[in-house]
PDB file of C-alpha atoms in Angstrom:
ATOM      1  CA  UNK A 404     -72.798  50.511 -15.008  1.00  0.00           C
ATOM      2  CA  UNK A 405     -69.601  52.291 -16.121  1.00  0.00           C
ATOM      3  CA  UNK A 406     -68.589  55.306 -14.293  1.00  0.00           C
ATOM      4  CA  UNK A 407     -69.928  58.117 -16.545  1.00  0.00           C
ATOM      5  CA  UNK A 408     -73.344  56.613 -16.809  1.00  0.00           C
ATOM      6  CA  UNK A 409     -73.392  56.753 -12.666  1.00  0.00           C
ATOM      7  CA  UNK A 410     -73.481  60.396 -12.871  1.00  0.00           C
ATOM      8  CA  UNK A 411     -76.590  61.475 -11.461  1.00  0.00           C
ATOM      9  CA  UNK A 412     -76.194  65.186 -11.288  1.00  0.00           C
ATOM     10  CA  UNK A 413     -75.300  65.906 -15.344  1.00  0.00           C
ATOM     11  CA  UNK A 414     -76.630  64.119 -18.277  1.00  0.00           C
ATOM     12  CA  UNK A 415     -74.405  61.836 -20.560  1.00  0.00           C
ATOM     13  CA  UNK A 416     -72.644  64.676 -23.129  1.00  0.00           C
ATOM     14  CA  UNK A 417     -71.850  66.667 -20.034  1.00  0.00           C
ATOM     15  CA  UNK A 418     -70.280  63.624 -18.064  1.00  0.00           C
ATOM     16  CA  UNK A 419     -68.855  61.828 -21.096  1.00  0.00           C
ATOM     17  CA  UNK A 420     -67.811  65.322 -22.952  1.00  0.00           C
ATOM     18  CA  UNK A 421     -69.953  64.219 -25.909  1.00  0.00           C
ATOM     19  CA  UNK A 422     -72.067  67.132 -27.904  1.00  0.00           C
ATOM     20  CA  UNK A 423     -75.487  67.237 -29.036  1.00  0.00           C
ATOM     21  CA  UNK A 424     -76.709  65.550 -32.184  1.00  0.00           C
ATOM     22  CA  UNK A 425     -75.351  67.687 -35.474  1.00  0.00           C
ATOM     23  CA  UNK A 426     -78.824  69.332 -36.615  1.00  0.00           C
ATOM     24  CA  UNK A 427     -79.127  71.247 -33.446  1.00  0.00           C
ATOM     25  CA  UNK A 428     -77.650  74.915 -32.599  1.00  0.00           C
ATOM     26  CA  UNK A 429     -75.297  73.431 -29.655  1.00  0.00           C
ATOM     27  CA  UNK A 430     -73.306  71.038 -31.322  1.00  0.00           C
ATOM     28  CA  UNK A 431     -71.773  73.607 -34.067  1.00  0.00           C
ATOM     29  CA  UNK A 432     -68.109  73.813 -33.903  1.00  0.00           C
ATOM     30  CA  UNK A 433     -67.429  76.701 -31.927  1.00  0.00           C
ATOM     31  CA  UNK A 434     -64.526  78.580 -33.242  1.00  0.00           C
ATOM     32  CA  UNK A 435     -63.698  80.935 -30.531  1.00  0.00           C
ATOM     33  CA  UNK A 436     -63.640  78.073 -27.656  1.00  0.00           C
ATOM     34  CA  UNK A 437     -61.703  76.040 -30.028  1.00  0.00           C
ATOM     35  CA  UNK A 438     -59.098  78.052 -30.611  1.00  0.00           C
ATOM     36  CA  UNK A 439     -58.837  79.173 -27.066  1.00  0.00           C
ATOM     37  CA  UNK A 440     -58.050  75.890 -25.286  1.00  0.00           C
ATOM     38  CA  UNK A 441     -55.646  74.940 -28.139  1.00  0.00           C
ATOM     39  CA  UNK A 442     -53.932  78.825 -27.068  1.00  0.00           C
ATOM     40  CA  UNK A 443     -54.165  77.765 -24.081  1.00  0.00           C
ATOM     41  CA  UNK A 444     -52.547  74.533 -24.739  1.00  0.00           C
ATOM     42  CA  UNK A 445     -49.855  76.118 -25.964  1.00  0.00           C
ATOM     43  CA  UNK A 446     -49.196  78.479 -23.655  1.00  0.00           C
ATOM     44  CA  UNK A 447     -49.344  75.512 -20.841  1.00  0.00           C
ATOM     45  CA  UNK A 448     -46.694  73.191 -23.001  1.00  0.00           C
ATOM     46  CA  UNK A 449     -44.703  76.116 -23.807  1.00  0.00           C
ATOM     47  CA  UNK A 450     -44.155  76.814 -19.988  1.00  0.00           C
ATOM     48  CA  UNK A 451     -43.388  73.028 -19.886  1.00  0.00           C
ATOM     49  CA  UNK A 452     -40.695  72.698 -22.630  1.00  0.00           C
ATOM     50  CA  UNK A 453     -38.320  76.005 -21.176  1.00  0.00           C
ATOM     51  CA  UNK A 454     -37.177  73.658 -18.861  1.00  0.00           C
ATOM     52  CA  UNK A 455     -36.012  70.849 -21.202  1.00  0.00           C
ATOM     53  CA  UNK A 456     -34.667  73.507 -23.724  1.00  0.00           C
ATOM     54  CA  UNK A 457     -32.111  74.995 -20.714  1.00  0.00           C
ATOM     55  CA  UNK A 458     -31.006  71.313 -19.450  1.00  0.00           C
ATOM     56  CA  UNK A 459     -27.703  72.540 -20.636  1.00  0.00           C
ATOM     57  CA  UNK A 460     -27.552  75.959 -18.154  1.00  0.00           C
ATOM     58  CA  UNK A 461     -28.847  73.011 -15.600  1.00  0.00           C
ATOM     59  CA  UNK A 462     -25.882  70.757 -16.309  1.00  0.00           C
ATOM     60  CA  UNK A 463     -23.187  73.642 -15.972  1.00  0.00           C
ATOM     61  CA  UNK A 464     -24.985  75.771 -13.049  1.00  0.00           C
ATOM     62  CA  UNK A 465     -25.610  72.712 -10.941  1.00  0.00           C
ATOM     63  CA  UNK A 466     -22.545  69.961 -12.416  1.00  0.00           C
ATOM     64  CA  UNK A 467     -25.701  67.501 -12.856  1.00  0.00           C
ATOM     65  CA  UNK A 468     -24.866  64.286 -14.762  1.00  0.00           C
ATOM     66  CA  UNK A 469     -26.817  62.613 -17.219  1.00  0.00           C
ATOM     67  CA  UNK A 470     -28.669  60.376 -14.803  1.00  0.00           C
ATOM     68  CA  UNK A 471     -29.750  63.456 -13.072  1.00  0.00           C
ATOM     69  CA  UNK A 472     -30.755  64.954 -15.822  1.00  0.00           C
ATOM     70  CA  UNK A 473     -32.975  62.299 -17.289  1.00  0.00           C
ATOM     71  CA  UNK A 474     -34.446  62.223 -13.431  1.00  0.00           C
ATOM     72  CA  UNK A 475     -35.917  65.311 -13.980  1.00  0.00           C
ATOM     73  CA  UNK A 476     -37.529  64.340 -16.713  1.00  0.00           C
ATOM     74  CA  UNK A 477     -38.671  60.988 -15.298  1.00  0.00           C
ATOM     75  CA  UNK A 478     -40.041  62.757 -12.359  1.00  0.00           C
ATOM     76  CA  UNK A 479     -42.230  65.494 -14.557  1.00  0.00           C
ATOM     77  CA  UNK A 480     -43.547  62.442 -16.652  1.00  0.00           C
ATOM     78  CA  UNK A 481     -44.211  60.216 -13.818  1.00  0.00           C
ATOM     79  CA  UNK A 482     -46.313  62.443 -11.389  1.00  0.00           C
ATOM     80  CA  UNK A 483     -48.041  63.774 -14.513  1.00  0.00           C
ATOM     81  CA  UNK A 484     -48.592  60.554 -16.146  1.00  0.00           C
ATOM     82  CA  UNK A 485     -49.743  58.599 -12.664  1.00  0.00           C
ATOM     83  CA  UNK A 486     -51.791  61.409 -11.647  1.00  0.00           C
ATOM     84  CA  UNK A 487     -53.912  62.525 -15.233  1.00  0.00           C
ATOM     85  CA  UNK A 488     -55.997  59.629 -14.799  1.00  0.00           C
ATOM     86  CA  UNK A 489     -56.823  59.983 -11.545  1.00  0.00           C
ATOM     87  CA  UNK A 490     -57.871  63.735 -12.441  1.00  0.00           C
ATOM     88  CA  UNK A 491     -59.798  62.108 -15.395  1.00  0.00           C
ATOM     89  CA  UNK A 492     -61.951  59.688 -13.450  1.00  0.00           C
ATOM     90  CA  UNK A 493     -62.850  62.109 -11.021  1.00  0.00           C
ATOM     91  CA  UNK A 494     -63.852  64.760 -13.156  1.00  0.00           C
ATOM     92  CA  UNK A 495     -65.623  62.371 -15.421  1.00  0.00           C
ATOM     93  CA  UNK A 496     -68.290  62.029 -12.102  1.00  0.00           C
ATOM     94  CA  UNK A 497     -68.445  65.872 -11.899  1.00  0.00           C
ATOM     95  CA  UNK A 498     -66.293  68.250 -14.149  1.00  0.00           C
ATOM     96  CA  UNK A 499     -64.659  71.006 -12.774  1.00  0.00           C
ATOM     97  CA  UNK A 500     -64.162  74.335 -14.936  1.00  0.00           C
ATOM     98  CA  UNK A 501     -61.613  76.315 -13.353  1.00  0.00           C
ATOM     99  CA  UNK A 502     -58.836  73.354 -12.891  1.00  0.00           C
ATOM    100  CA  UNK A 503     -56.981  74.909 -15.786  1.00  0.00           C
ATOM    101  CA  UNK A 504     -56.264  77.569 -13.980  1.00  0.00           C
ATOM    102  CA  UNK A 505     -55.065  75.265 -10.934  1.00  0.00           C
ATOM    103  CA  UNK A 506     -53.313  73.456 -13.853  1.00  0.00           C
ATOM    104  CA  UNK A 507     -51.596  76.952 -14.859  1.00  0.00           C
ATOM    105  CA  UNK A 508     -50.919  77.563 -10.912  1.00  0.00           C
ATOM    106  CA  UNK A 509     -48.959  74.980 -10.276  1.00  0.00           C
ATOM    107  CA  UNK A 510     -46.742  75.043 -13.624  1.00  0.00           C
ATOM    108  CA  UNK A 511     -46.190  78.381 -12.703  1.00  0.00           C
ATOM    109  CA  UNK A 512     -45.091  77.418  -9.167  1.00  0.00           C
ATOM    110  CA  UNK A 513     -42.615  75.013 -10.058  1.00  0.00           C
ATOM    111  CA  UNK A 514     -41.189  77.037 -12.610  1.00  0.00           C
ATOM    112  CA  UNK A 515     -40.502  79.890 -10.531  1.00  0.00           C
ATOM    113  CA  UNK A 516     -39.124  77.063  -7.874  1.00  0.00           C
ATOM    114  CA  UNK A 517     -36.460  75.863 -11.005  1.00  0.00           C
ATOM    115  CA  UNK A 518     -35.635  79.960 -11.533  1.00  0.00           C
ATOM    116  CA  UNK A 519     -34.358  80.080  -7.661  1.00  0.00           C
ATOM    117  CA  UNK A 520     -33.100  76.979  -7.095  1.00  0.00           C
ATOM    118  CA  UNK A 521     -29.966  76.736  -5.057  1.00  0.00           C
ATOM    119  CA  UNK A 522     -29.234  72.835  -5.643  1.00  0.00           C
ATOM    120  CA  UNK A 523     -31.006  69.821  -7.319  1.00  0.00           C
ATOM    121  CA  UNK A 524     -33.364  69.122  -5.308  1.00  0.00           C
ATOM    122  CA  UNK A 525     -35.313  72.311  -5.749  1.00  0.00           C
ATOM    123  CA  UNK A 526     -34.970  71.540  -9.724  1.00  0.00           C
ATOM    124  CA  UNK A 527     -36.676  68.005  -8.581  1.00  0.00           C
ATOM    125  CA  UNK A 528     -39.460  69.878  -7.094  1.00  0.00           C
ATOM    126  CA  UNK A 529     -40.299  72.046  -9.205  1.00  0.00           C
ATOM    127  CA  UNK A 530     -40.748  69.344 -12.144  1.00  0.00           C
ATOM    128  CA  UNK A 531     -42.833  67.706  -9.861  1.00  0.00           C
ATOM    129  CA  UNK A 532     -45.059  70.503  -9.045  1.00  0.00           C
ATOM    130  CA  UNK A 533     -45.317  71.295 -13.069  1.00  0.00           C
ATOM    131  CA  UNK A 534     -45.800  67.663 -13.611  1.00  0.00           C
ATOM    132  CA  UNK A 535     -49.233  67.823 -11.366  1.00  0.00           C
ATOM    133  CA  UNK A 536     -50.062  71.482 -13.378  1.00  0.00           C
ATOM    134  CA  UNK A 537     -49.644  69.225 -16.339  1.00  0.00           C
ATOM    135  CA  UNK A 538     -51.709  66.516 -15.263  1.00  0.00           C
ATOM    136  CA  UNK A 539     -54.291  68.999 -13.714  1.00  0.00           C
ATOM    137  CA  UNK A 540     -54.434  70.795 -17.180  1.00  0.00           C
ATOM    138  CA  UNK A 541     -55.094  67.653 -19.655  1.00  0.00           C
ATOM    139  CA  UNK A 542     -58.282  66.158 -18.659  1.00  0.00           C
ATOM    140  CA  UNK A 543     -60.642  68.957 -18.895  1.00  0.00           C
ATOM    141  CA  UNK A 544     -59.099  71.009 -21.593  1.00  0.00           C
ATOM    142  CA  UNK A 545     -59.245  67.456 -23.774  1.00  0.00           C
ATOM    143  CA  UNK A 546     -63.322  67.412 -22.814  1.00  0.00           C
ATOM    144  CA  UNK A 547     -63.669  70.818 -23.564  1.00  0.00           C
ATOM    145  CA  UNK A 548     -62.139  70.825 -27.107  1.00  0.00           C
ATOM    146  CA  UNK A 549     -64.155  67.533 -27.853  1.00  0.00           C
ATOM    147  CA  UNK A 550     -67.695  69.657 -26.258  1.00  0.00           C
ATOM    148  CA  UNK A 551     -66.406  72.518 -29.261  1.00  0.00           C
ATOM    149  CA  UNK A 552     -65.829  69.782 -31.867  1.00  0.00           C
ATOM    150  CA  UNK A 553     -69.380  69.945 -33.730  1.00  0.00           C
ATOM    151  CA  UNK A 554     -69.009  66.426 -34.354  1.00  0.00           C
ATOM    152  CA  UNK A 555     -65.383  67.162 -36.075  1.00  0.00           C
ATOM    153  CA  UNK A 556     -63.566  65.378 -33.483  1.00  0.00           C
ATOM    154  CA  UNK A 557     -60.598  64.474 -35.450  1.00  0.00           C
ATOM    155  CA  UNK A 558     -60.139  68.040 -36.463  1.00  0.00           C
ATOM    156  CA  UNK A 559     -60.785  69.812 -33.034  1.00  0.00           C
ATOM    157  CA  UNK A 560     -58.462  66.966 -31.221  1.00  0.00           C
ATOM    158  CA  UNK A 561     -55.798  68.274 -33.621  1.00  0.00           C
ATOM    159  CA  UNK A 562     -56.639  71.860 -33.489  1.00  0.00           C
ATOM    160  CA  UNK A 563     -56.042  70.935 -29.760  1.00  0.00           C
ATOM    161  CA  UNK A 564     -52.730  68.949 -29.840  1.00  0.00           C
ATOM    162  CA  UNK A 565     -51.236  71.110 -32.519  1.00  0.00           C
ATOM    163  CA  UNK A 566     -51.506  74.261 -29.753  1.00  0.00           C
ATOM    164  CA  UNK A 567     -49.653  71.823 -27.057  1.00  0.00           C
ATOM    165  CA  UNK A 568     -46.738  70.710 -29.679  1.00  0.00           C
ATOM    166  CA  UNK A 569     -46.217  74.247 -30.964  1.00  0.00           C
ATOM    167  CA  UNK A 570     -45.675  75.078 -27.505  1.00  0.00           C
ATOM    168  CA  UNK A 571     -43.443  72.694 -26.796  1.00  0.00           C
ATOM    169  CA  UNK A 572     -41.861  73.769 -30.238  1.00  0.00           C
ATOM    170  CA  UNK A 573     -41.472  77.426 -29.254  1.00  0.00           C
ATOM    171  CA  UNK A 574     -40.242  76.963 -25.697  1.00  0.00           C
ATOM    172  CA  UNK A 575     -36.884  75.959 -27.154  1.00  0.00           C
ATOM    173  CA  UNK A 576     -37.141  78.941 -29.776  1.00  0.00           C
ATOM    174  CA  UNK A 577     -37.831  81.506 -26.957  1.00  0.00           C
ATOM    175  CA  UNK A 578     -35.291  79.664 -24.659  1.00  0.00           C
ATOM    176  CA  UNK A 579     -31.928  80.891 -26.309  1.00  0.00           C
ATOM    177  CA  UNK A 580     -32.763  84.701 -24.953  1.00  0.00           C
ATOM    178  CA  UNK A 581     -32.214  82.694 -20.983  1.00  0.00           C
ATOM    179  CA  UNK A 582     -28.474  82.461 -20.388  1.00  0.00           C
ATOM    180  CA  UNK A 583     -29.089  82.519 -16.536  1.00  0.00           C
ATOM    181  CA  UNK A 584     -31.894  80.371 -14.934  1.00  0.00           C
ATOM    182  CA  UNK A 585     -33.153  83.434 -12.462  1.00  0.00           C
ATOM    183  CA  UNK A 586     -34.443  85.051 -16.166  1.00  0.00           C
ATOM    184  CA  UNK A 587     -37.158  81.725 -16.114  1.00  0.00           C
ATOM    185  CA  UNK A 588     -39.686  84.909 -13.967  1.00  0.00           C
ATOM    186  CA  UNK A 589     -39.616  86.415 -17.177  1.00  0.00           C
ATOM    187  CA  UNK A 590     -41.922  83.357 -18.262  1.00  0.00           C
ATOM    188  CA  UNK A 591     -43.985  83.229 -15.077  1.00  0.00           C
ATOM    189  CA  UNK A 592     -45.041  86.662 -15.374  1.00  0.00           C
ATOM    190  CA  UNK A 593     -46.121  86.044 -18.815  1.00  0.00           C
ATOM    191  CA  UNK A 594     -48.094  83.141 -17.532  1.00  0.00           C
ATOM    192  CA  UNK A 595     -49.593  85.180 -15.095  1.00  0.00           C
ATOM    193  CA  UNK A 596     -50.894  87.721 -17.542  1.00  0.00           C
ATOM    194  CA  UNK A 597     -52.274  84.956 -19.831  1.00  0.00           C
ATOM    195  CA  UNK A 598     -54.568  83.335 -17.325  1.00  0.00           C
ATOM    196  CA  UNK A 599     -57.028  85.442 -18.253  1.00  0.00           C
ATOM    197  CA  UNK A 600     -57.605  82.723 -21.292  1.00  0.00           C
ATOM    198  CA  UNK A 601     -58.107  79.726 -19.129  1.00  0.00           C
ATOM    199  CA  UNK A 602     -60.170  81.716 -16.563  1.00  0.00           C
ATOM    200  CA  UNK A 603     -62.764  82.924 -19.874  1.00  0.00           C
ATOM    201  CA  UNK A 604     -63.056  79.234 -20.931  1.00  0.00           C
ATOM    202  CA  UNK A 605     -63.528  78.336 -17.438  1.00  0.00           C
ATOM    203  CA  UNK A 606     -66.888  80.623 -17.120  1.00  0.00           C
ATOM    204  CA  UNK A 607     -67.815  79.517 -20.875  1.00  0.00           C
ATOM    205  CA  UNK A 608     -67.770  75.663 -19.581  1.00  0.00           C
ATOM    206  CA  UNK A 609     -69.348  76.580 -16.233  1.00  0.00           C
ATOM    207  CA  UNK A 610     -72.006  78.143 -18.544  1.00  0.00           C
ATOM    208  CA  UNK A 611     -72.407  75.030 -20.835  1.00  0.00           C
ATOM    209  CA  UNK A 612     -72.780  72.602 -18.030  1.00  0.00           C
ATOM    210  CA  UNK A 613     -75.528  74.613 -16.152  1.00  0.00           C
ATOM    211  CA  UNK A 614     -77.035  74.883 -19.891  1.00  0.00           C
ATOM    212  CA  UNK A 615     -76.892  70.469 -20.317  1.00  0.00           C
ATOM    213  CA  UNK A 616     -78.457  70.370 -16.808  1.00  0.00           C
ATOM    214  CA  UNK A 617     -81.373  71.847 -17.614  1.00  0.00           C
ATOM    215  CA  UNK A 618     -82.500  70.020 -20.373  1.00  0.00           C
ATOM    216  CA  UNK A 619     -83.512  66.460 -20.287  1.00  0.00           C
ATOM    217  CA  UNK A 620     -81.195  63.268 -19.965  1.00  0.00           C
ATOM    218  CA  UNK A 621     -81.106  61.428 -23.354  1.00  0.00           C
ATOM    219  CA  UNK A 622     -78.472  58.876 -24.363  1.00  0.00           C
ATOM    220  CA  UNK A 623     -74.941  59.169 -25.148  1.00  0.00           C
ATOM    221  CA  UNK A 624     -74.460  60.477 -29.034  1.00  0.00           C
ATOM    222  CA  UNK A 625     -72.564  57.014 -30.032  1.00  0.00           C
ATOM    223  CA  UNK A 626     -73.412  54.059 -31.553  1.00  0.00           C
ATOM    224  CA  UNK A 627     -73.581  50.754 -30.273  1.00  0.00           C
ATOM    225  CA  UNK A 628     -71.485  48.147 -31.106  1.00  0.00           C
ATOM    226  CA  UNK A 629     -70.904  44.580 -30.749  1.00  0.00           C
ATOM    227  CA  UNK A 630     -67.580  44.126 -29.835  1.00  0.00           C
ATOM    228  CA  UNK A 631     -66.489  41.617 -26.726  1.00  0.00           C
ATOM    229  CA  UNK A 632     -64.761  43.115 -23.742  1.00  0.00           C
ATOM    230  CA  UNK A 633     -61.789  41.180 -24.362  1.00  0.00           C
ATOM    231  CA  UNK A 634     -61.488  43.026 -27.603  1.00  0.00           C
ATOM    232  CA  UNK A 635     -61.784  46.182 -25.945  1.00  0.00           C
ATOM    233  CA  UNK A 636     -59.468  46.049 -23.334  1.00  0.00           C
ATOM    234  CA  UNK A 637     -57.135  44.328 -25.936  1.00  0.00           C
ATOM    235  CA  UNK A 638     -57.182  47.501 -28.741  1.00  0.00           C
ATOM    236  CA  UNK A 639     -56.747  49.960 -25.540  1.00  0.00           C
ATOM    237  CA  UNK A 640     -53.674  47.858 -24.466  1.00  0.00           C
ATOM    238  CA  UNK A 641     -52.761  48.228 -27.743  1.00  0.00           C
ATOM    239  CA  UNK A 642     -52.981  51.893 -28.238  1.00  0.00           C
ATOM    240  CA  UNK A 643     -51.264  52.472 -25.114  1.00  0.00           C
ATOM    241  CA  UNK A 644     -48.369  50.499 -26.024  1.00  0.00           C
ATOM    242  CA  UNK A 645     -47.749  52.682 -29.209  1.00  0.00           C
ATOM    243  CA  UNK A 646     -48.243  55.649 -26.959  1.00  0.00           C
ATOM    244  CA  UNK A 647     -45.564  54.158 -24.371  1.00  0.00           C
ATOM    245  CA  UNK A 648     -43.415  53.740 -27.340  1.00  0.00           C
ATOM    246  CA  UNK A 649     -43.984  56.906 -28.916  1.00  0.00           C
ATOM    247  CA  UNK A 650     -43.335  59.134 -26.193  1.00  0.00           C
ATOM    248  CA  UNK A 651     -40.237  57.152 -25.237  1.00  0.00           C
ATOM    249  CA  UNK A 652     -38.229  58.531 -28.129  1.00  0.00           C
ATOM    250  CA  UNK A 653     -40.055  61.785 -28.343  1.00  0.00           C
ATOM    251  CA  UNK A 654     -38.945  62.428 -24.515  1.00  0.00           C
ATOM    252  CA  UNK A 655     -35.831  61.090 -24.867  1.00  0.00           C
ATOM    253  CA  UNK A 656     -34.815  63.056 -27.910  1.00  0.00           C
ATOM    254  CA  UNK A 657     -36.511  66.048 -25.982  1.00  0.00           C
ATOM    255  CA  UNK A 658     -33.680  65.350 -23.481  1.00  0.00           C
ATOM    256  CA  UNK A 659     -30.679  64.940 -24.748  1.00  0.00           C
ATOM    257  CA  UNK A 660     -30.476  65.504 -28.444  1.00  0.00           C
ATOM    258  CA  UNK A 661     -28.991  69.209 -27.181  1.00  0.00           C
ATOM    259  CA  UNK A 662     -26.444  66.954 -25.471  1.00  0.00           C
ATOM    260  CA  UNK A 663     -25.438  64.703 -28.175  1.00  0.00           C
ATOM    261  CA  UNK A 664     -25.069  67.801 -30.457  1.00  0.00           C
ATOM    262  CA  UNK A 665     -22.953  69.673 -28.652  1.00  0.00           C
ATOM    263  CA  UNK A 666     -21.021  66.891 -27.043  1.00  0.00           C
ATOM    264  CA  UNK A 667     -20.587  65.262 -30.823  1.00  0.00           C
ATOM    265  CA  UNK A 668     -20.658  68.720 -32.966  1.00  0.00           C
ATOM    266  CA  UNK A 669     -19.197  70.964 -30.965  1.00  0.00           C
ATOM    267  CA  UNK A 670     -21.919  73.427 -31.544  1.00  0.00           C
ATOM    268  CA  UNK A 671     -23.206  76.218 -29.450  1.00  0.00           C
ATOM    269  CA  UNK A 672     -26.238  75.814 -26.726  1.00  0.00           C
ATOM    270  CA  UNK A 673     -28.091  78.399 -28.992  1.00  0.00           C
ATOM    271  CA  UNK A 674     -27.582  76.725 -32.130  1.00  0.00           C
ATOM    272  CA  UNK A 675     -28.720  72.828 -30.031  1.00  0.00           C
ATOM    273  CA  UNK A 676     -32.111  74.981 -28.890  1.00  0.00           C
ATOM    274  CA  UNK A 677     -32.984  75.683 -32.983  1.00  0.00           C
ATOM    275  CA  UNK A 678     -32.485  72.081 -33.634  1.00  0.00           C
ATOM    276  CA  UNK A 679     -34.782  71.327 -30.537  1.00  0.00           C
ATOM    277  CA  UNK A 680     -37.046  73.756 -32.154  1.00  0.00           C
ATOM    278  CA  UNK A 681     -37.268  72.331 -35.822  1.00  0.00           C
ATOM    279  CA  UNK A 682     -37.526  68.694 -34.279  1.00  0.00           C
ATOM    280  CA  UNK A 683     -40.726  70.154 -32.015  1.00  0.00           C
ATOM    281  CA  UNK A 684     -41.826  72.046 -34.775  1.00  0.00           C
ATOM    282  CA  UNK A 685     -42.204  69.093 -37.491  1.00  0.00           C
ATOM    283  CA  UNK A 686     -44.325  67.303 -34.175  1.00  0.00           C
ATOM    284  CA  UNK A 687     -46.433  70.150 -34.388  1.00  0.00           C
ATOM    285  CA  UNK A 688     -46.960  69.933 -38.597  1.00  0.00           C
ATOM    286  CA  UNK A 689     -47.557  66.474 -38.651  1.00  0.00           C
ATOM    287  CA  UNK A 690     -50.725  66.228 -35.441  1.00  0.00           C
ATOM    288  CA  UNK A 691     -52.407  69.282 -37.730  1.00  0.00           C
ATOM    289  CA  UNK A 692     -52.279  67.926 -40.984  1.00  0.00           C
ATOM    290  CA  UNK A 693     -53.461  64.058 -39.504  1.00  0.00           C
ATOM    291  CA  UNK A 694     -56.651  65.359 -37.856  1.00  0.00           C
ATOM    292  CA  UNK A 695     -58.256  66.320 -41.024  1.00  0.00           C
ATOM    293  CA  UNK A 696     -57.220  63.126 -42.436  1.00  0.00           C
ATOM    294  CA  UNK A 697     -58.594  60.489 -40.197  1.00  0.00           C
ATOM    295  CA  UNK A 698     -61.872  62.709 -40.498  1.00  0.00           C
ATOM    296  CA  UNK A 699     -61.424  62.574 -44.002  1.00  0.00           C
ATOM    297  CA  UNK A 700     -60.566  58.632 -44.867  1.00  0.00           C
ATOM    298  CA  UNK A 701     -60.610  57.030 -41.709  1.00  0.00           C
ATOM    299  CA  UNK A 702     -58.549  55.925 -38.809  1.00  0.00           C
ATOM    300  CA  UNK A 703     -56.979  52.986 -40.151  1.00  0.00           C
ATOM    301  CA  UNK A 704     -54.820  55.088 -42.760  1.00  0.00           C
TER     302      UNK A 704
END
């Protein structure tokens, strides 16, 4: 029995984030929730990508060299990317609404550690500490937009992932106004006024799951199929490896195309953060405009 169906204390759509079937009142899209965990999204990648955007002020305030550089970034991506799935699992068995706002917590924690660092080490664990926000964050706000999908989940997953690339679009944007890394608490108290967001989807989820409880268990809204589990496990593998590879270049270009610009062009720090920004921002354009699509003609476009 897989590990969703083992969950005794909420039926299926709860554990497995699926909605109600289309004809009933439930399982219409809903706007306002929608639109709230792709803000908040944003304002959780946007918090992320500050960071990346002032590598530069790192390099000069702290005479880091490109190995320590990409470190940071290896050590954000690693404890996020070993530790979402463990936050997954677990709150496939029993979801937990208020772990975006631990998520927020700890990005904010970690950035405020990067604003007062005194040496690299403190830079190191403060990408660690937003790495964990990050993978904290993920897992539930990804069931919650699929829960406000309606049935529309291409559309609400890219309502979703367009508010986390336009954050990580804007944080370079917003970045050129820091010329010294002590002006980062300018962005945690910002965070901390926006937490009201996460905290009202929190008590809307809390809501819908005591709702799902009460009503009686029925089966997951999906249709069977007869695919082998080799076939399975072989299209995962699959889509993980183009996810590998895709975020391989993404991050890397995240990291040091401000570098090779100014290094190679001569140009300013400013002027490297707007080129950050219009590479981000073309991310963000292309996940909005391919939701609608796969709904529209399918996923093998």
């Amino acid at each position: 029995m897989s590990t969703l169906a083992a969950n005794d204390d909420l039926p299926p759509d709860a554990a497995a984030g699926h909605s109600s079937s289309p004809g009933e009142a439930e399982n219409r899209t809903l706007i306002a929730i929608l639109a709230g965990i792709s803000g908040s999204h944003f304002i959780n990648d946007f918090l992320q990508s500050v960071p990346v955007a002032l590598y530069p002020l790192f390099r000069e305030s702290f005479a880091l060299t490109f190995a320590q550089v990409g470190l940071i970034t290896f050590i954000f991506h690693i404890v996020s990317s070993v530790f979402q799935p463990v936050v997954g699992y677990l709150t496939d068995r029993r979801p937990q609404p208020y772990l975006l706002l631990v998520g927020f917590t700890l990005i904010m924690v970690g950035l405020t550690l990067m604003a007062m660092a005194t040496g690299f080490h403190d830079i190191l664990w403060g990408a660690g500490l937003m790495g964990g926000g990050s993978a904290i964050f993920h897992p539930e706000a990804s069931r919650i937009a699929h829960l406000a999908s309606g049935g529309r989940f291409g559309l609400a997953q890219s309502v979703f992932q367009l508010g986390g690339n336009a954050g990580n679009a804007f944080g370079p944007l917003v970045a050129v106004l820091v010329v010294r890394l002590p002006q980062l608490g300018w962005f945690v108290a910002a965070g901390v006024i926006v937490m009201a967001l996460p905290a009202w989807i929190g008590r809307w989820y809390r809501s819908h799951l005591a709702d799902l409880r009460t009503r009686p268990r029925r089966k997951p809204a999906f249709e069977p199929h007869n695919l082998s589990r080799k076939r399975i496990v072989g299209a995962i593998l699959i889509l993980l490896a183009l996810i590998f590879s895709k975020y391989i270049y993404i991050t890397s270009i995240n990291s040091f195309y401000m570098f090779y610009l100014i290094d190679n062009f001569g140009i300013s720090v400013k002027n490297a953060q707007l080129h950050l920004f219009a590479f981000a921002f073309a991310i963000a354009l292309g996940t909005l405009v391919g939701g609608p699509i796969g709904d529209r003609y399918g996923r093998r476009l």
